PDB file of C-alpha atoms in Angstrom:
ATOM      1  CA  UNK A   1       0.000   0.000   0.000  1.00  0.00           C
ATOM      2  CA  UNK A   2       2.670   2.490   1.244  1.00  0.00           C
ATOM      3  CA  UNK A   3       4.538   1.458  -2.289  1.00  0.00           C
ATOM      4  CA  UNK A   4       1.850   2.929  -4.237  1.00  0.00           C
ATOM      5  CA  UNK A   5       0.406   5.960  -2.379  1.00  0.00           C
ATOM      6  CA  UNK A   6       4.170   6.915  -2.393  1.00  0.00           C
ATOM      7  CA  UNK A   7       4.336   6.618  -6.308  1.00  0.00           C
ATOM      8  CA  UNK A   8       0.927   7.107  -7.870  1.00  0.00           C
ATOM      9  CA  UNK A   9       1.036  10.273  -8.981  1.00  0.00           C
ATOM     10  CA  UNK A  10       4.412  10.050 -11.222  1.00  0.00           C
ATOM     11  CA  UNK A  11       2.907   6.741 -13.088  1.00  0.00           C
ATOM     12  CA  UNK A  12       0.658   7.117 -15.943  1.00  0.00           C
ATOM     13  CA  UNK A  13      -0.283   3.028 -16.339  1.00  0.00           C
ATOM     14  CA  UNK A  14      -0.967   0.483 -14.095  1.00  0.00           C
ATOM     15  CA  UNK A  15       2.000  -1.502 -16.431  1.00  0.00           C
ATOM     16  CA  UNK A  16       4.416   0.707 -14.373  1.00  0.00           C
ATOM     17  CA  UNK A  17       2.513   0.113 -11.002  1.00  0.00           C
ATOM     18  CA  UNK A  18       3.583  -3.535 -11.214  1.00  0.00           C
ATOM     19  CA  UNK A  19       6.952  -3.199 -13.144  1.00  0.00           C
ATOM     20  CA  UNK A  20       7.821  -0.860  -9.563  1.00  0.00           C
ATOM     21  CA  UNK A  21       6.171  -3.533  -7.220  1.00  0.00           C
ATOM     22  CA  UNK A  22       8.331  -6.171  -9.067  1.00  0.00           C
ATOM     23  CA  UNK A  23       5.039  -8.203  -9.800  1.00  0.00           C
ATOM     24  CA  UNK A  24       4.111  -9.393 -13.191  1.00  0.00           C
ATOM     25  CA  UNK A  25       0.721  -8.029 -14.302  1.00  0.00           C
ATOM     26  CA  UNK A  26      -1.602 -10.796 -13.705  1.00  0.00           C
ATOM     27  CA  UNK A  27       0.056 -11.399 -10.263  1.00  0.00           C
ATOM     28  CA  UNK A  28       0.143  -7.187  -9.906  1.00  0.00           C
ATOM     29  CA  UNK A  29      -4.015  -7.435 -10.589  1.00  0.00           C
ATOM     30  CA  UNK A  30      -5.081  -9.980  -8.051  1.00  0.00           C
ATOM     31  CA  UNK A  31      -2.846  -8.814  -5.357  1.00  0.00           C
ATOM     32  CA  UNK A  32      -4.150  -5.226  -5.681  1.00  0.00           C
ATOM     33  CA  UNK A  33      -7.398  -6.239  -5.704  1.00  0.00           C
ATOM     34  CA  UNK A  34      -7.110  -8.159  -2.363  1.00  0.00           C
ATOM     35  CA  UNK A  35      -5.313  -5.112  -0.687  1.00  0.00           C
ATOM     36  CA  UNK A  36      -7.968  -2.663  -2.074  1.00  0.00           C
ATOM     37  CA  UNK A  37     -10.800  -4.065  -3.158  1.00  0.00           C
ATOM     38  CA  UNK A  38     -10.744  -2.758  -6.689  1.00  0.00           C
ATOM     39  CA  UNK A  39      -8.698  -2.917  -9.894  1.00  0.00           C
ATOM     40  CA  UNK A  40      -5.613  -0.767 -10.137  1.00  0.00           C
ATOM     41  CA  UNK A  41      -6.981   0.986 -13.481  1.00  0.00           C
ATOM     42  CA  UNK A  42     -10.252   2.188 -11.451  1.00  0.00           C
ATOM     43  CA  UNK A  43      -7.940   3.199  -8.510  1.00  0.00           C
ATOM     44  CA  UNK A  44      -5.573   5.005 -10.252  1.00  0.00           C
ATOM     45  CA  UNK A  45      -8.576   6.383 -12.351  1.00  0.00           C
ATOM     46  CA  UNK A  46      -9.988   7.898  -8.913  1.00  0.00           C
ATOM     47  CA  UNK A  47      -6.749   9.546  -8.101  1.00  0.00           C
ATOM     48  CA  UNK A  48      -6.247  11.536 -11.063  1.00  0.00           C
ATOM     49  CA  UNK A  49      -9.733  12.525 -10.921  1.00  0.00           C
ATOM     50  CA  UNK A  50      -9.037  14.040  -7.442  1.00  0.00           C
ATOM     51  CA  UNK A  51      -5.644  15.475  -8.432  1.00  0.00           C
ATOM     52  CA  UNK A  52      -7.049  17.205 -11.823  1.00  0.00           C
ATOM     53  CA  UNK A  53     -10.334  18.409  -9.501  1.00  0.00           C
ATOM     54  CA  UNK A  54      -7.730  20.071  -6.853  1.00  0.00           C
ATOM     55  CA  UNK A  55      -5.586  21.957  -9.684  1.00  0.00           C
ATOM     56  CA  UNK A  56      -8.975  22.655 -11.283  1.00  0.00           C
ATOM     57  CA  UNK A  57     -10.147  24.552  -8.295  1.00  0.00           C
ATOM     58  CA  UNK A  58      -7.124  25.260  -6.150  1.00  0.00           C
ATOM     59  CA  UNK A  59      -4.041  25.954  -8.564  1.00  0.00           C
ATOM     60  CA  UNK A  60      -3.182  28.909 -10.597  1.00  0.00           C
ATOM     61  CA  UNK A  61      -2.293  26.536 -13.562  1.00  0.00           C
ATOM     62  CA  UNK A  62      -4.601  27.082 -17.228  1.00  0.00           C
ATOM     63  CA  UNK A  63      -6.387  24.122 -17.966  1.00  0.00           C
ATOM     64  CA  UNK A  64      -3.588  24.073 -20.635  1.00  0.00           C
ATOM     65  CA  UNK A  65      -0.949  23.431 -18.374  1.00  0.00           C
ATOM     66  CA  UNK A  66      -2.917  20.920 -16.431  1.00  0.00           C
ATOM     67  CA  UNK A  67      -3.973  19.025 -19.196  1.00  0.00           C
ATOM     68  CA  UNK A  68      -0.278  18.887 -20.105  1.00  0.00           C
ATOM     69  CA  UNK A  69       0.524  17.679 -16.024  1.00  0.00           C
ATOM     70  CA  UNK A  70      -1.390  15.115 -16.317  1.00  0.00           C
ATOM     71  CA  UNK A  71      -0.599  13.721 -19.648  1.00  0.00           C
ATOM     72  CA  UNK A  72      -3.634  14.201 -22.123  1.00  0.00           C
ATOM     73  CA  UNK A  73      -2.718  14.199 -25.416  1.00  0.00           C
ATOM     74  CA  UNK A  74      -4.670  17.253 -26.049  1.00  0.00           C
ATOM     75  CA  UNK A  75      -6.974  19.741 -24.230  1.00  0.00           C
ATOM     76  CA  UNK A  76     -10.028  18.171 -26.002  1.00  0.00           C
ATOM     77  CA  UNK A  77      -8.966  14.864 -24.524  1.00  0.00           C
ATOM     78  CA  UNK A  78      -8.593  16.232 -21.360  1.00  0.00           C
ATOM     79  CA  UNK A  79     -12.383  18.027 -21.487  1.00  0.00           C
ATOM     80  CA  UNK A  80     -13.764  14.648 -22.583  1.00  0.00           C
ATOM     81  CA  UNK A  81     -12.034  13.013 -19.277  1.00  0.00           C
ATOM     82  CA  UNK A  82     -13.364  15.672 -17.292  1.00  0.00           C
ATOM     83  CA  UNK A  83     -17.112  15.420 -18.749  1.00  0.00           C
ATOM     84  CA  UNK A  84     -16.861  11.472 -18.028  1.00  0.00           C
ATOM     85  CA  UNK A  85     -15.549  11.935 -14.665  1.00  0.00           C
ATOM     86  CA  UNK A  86     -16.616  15.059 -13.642  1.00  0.00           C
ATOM     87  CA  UNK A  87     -20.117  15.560 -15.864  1.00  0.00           C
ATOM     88  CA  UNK A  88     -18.755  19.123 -16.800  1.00  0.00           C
ATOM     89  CA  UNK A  89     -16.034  20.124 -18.771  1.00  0.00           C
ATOM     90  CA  UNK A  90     -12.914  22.095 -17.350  1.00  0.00           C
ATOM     91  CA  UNK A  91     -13.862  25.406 -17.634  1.00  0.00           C
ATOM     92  CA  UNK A  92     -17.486  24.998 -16.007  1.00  0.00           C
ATOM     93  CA  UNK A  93     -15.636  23.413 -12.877  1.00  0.00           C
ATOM     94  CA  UNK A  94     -13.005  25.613 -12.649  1.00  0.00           C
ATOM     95  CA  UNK A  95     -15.691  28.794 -12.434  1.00  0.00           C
ATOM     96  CA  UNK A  96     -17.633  26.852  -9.876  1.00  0.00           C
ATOM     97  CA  UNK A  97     -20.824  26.018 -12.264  1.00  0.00           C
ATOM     98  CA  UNK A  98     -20.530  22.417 -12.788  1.00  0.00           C
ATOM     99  CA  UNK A  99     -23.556  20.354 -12.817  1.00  0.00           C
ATOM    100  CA  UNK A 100     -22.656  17.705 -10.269  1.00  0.00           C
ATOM    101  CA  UNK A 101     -20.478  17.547  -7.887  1.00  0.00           C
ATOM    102  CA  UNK A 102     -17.195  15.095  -8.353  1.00  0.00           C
ATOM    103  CA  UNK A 103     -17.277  12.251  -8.300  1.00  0.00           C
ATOM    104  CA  UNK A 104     -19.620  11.259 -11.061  1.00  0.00           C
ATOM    105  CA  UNK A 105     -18.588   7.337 -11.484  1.00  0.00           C
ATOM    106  CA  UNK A 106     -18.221   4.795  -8.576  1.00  0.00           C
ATOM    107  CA  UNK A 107     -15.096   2.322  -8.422  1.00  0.00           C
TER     108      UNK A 107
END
């Protein structure tokens, strides 16, 4: 646990979650699940989400710069992830009008 909490937000797949734990993938998988209950993809999913909200509404960074942080290919890739995750795009939750509140999907 302490392995990835320390390292989670300088990996971009779960691929080099279990290359750091020394695990192969399949082995990686199941013994993530049992330590926390869900697949690494969703969990590393969920803490991006909260990292991009927190820049979103507590950095001075353009949406720009955080779409470049976080590794989105593009801004438009980065306002579809925030409309799937967020159900508004960047702009709307940076000025405080998103619809709903984050987090929009479970996992």
């Amino acid at each position: 646990m302490d392995l990835m909490y320390r390292n989670y937000r300088h990996i971009t797949s779960v691929q080099e979650l279990a290359d750091l734990s020394l695990y192969s993938s399949s082995g990686f998988k199941k013994q993530f699940y049992r330590v926390f209950g869900n697949s690494p993809s969703v969990w590393l999913r969920n803490r991006k989400s909260a990292l991009i909200y927190q820049d979103l509404n507590g950095s001075g960074l353009s949406i720009k710069e955080i779409a470049d942080k976080y590794h989105f290919s593009s801004v438009s890739s980065f306002s579809t992830f925030c409309r799937k995750n967020f159900g508004s795009p960047p702009g709307k939750i940076r000025s405080g009008k998103s619809v709903r509140p984050w987090p929009t999907k479970k996992g």
